[in-house]
Coordinates of C-alpha atoms in Angstrom, one line a residue:
X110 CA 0.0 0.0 0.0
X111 CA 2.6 1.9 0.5
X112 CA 4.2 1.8 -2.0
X113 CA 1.6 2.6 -4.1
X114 CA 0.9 5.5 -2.8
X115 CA 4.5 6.7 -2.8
X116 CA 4.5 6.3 -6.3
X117 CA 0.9 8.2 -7.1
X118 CA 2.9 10.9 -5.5
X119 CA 6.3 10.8 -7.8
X120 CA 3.9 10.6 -10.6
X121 CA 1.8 13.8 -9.5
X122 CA 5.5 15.5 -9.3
X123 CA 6.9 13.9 -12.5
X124 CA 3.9 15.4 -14.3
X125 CA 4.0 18.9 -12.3
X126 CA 7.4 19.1 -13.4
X127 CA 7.0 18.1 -16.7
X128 CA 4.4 20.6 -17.3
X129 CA 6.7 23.6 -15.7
X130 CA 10.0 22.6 -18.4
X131 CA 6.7 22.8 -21.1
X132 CA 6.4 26.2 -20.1
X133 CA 9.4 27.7 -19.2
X134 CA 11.3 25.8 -22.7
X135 CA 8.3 28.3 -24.5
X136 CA 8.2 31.0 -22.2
X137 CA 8.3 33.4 -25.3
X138 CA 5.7 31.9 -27.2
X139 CA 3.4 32.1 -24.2
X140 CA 4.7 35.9 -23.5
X141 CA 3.6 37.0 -27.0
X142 CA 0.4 35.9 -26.6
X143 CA -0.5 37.0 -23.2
X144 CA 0.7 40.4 -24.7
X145 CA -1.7 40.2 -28.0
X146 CA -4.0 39.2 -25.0
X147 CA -3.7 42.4 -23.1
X148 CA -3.5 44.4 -26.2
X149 CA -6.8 43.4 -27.3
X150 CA -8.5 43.2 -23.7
X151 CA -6.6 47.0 -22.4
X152 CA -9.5 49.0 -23.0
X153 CA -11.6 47.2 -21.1
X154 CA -9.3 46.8 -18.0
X155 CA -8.2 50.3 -17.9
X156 CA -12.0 51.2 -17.9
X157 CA -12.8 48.5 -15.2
X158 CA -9.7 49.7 -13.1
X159 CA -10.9 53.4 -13.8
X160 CA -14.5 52.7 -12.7
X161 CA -13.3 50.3 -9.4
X162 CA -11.3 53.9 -8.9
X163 CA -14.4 56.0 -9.2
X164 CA -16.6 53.8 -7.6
X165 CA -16.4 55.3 -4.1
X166 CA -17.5 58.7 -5.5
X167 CA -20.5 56.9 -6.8
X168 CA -21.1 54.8 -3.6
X169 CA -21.0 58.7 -1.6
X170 CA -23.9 59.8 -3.8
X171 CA -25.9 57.4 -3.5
X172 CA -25.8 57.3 0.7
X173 CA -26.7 61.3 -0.2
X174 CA -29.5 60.1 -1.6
X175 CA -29.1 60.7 -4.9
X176 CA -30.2 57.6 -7.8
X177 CA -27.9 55.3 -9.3
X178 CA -28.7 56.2 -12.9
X179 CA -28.0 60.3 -11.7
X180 CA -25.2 59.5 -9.4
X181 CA -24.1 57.9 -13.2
X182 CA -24.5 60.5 -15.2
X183 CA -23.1 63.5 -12.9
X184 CA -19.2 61.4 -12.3
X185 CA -19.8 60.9 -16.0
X186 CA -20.6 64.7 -17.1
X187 CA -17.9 65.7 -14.3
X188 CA -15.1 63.6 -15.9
X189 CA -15.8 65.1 -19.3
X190 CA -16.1 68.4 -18.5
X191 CA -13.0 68.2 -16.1
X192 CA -11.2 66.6 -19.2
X193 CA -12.5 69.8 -21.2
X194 CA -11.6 72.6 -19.0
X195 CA -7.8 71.0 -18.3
X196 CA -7.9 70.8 -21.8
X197 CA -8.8 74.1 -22.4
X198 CA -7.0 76.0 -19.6
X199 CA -3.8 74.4 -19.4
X200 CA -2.6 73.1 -23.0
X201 CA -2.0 77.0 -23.9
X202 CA 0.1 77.7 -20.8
X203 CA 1.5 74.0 -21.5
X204 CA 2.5 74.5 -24.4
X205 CA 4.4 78.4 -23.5
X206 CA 6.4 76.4 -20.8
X207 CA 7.7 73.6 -23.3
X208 CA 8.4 76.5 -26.0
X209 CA 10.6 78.0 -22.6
X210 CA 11.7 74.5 -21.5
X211 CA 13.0 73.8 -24.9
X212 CA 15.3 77.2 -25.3
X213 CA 16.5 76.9 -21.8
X214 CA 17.6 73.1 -22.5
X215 CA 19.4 73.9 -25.5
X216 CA 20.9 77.0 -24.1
X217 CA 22.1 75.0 -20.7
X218 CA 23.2 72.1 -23.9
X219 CA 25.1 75.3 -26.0
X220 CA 26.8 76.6 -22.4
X221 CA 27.9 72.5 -21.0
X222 CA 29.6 72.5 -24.9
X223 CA 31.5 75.4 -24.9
X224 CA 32.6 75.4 -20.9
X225 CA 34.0 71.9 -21.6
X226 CA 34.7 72.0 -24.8
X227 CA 32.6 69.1 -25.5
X228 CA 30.8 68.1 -29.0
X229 CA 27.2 67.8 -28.2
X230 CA 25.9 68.2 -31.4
X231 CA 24.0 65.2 -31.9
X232 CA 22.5 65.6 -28.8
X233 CA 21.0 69.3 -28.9
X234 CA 19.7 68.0 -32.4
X235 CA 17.7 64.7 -31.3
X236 CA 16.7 66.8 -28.2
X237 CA 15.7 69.7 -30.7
X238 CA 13.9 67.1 -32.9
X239 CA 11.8 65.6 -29.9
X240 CA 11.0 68.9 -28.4
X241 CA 9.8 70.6 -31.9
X242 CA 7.8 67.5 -32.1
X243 CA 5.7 67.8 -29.0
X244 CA 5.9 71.6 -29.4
X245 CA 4.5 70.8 -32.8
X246 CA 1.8 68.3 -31.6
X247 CA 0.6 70.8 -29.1
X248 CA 0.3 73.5 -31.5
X249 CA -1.6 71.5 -33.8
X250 CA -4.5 70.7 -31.6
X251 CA -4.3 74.8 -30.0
X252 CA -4.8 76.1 -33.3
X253 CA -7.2 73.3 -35.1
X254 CA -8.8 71.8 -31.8
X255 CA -7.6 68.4 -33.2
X256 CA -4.3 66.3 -33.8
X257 CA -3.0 66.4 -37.5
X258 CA -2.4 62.9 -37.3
X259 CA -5.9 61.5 -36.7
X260 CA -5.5 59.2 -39.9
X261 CA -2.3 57.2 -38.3
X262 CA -4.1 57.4 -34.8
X263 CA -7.7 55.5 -35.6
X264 CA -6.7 52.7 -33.6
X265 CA -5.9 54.6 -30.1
X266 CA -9.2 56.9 -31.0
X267 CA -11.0 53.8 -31.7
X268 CA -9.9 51.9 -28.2
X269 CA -10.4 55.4 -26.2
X270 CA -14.0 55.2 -27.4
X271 CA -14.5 51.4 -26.7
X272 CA -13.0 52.0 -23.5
X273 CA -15.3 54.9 -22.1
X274 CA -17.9 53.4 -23.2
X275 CA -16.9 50.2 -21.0
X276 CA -15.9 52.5 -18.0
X277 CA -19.7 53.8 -17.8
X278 CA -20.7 50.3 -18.5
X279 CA -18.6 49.1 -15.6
X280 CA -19.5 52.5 -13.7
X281 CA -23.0 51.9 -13.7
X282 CA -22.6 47.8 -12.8
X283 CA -19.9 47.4 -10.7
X284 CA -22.3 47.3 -7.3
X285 CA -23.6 44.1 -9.2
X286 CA -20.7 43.1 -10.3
X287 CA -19.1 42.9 -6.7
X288 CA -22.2 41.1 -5.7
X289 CA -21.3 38.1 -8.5
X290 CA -17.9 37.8 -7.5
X291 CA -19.2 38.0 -3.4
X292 CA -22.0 35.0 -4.2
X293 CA -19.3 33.4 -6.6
X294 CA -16.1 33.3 -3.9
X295 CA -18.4 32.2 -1.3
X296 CA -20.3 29.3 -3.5
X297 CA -16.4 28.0 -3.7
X298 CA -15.6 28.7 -0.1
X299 CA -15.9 31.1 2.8
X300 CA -12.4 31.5 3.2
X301 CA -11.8 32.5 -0.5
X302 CA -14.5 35.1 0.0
X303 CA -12.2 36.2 2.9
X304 CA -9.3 36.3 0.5
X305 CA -11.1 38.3 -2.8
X306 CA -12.4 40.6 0.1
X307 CA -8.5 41.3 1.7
X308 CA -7.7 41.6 -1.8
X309 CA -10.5 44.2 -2.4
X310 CA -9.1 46.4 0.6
X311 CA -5.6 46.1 -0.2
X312 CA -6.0 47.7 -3.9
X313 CA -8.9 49.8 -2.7
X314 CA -6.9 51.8 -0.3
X315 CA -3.8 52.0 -2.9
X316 CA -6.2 53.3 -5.2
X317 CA -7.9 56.2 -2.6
X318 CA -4.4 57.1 -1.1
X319 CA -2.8 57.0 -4.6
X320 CA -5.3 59.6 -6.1
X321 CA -5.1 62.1 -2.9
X322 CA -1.5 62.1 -2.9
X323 CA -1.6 62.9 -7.1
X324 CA -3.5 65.7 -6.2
X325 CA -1.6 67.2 -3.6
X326 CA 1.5 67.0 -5.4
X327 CA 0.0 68.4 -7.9
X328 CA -1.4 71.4 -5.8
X329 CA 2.1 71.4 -3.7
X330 CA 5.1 71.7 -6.5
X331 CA 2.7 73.6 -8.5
X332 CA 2.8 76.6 -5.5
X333 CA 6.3 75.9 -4.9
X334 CA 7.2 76.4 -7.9
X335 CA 5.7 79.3 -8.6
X336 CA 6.9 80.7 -5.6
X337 CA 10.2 81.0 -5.8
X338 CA 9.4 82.3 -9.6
X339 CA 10.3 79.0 -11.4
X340 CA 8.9 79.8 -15.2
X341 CA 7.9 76.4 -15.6
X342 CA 5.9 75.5 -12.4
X343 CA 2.5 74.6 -14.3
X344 CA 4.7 71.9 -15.9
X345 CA 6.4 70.8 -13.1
X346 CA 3.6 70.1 -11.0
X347 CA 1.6 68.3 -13.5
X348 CA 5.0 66.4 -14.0
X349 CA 5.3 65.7 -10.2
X350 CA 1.4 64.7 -10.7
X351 CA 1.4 62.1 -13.1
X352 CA 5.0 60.5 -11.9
X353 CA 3.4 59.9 -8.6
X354 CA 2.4 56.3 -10.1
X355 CA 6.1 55.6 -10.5
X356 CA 7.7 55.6 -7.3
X357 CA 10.7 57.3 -6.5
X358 CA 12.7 57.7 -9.8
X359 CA 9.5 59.8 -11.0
X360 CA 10.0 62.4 -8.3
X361 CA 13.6 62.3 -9.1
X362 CA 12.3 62.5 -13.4
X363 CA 10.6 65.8 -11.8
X364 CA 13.7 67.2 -9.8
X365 CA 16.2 66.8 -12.1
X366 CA 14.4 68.7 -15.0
X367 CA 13.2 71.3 -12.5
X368 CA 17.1 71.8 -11.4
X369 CA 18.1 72.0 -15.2
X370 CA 15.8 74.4 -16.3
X371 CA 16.1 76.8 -13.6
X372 CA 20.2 77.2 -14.2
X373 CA 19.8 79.8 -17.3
X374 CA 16.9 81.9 -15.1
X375 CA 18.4 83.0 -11.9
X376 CA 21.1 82.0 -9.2
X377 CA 17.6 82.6 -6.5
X378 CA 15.2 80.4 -8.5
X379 CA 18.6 77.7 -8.6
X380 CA 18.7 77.7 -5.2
X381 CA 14.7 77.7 -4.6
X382 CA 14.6 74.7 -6.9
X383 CA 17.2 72.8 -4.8
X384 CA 15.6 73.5 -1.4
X385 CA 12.3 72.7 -2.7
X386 CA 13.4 69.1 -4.6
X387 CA 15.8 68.5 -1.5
X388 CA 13.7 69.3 1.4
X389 CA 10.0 68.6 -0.1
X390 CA 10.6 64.7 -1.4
X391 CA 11.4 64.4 2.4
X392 CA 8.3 65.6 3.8
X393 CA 6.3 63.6 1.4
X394 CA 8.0 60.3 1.7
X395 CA 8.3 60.2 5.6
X396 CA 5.2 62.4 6.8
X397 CA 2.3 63.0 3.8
X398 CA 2.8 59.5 1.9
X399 CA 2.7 57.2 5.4
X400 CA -0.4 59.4 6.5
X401 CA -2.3 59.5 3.3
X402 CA -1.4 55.4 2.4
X403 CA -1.1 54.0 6.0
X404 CA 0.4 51.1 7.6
X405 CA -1.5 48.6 5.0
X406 CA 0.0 49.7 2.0
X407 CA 3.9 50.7 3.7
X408 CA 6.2 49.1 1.3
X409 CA 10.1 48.6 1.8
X410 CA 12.1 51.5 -0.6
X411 CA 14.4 48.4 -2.0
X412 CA 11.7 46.0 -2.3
X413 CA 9.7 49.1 -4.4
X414 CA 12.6 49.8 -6.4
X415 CA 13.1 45.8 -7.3
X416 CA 9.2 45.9 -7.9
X417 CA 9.0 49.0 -10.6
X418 CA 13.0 47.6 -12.6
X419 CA 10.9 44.0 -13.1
X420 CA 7.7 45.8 -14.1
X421 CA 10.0 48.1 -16.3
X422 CA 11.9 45.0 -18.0
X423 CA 8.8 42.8 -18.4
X424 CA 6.4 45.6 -19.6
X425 CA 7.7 49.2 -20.0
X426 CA 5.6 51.8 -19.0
X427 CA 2.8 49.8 -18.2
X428 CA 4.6 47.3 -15.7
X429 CA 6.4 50.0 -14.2
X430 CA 2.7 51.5 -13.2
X431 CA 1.2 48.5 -11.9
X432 CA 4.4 47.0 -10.4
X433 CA 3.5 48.1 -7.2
X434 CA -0.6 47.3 -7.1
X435 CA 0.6 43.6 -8.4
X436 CA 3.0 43.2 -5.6
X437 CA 1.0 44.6 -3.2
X438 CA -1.6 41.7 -4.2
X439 CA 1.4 38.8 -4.5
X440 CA 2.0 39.8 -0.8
X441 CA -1.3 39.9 0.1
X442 CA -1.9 36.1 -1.3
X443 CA 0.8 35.3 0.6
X444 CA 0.2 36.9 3.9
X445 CA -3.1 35.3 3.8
X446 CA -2.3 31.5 2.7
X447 CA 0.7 31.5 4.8
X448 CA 0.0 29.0 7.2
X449 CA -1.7 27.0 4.3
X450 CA 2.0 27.1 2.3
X451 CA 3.9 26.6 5.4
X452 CA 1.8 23.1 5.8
X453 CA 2.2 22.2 2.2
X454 CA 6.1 22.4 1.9
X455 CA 6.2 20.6 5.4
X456 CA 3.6 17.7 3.8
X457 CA 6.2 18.0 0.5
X458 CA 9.6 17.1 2.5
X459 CA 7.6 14.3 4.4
X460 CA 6.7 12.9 0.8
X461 CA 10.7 13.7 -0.2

């Protein structure tokens, strides 16, 4: 009997581990096709993601007493209109600070050449190029209200469309949607309802702390800025806005062209600059971040950094910004089925 049993086990493993070489030998097959996967199905998860971000909004509403189908339509009319009105009010002034941005690069370029005595020819042209092209961009839609390139951009045009429409989908469903995945999780056990529901705080309160802190440093280096008479604050903070999903090296992204540009305006903006992106980063890493996120969603700085260079490698852009929600759930899982793994790999070198 034994022995029987000893070898349905080898067998199990045999057959585990024949099916891990299968995968790993055509780990590149399987990569390109979970990537024609995501391509296909991104729409719809950045407007599910969007709509799980928005859904507390919705969820205040309705306690207020307002409908579901009005709660609806006012996120959706506020989210256009707040699209608009950035739209309107800040692509002018945008585009003034990248004309400025752009002189005061290539001058700072033209003055590191000549001090030196350093060829760096090649560079102020492929910097020129890139900058006259986003210069150009921008000017484009100012002047016509649309990009001259709609013909080579029908596919992103056509998936922003698909993918708004999902989000209000999602939007208006998601209270029944968490309801199937509640009755699902707890038809397959009451533990794994346990599990999807962790899982639901975990990203929930990355999500809320995530979107307060992008709007205070959008508030914060935007004032700073401006204070100590930086030309391109407006830029700057929407800058240290948006590189708030990448942590770290996106406040550094922000720093470093903030410290650049200010060299060709004044030695008292220069030093402003460096007291705000010395002293400021401070402050926000060790008192606004830990209030805003809390003690759920404290990650170690090294274990971050290993996080967003594997999400860089794997997926560019896109892993880099959801290198830290994945982890954040991969620790989760495992904080949760601890004990259970613990048990397995002790039942595993009983077998061995």
């Amino acid at each position: 009997m034994f022995s029987n049993k000893l070898n349905y086990k080898i067998m199990n493993i045999t057959a585990l581990m024949l099916l891990l070489y299968i995968g790993f030998s055509n780990i590149e097959v399987w990569w390109n096709i979970l990537q024609v996967v995501v391509s296909v199905f991104l729409p719809f998860i950045i407007a599910f993601a969007f709509a799980y971000a928005i859904m507390p909004v919705q969820e205040f509403l309705i306690q207020r007493g307002i409908k579901k189908p009005l709660a609806v339509l006012l996120i959706t009319v506020s989210v256009v209109l707040l699209i608009t009105a950035l739209l309107v009010v800040t692509l002018p002034l945008i585009y003034d600070q990248l004309v400025l941005l752009s002189r005061n690069i290539m001058e700072i370029t033209s003055d590191i050449g000549e001090k030196f005595n350093l060829n760096l020819g090649n560079f102020e042209i492929k910097m020129t190029d890139q900058l006259n092209s986003i210069i150009s961009s921008l000017g484009n839609i100012l002047s016509k209200g649309t990009i001259n390139v709609v013909n080579k951009s029908i596919n992103f045009v056509g998936k922003f469309i698909v993918g708004f429409i999902a989000w209000i989908y999602f939007l208006s469903d998601m209270q029944n949607i968490k309801a199937k995945v509640k009755n699902v999780s707890m038809a397959i056990s009451y533990r794994f309802f346990h599990y999807i529901k962790c899982l639901d705080e975990e990203i929930g309160n990355y999500i809320k702390g995530l979107s307060i802190f992008m709007i205070i440093q959008l508030l914060e280096y935007s004032f700073l800025f401006w204070l100590v008479g930086h030309p391109n604050w407006l830029l700057l903070g929407i800058l240290a806005c948006v590189t708030t999903v990448i942590p770290y090296f996106g406040g550094l992204i922000t720093n470093i062209i903030g410290i650049i540009t200010s060299l060709v305006v004044s030695t008292p903006v220069l030093i402003g600059t460096i007291i705000i992106c010395i002293v400021f980063p401070q402050l926000d890493g060790y008192v606004i971040s830990p209030k805003i996120y809390g003690k759920t969603n404290n990650v170690n700085a090294l274990v971050t950094i290993m996080a967003v260079s594997v999400g860089g490698s794997l997926a560019g852009i896109i892993g880099i910004i959801i290198a830290l929600p994945v982890y954040l759930l991969i620790r989760s899982t495992y904080n949760f089925y601890k004990k259970d793994l613990k048990k397995g790999v002790k039942k595993i070198k009983k077998t061995i």
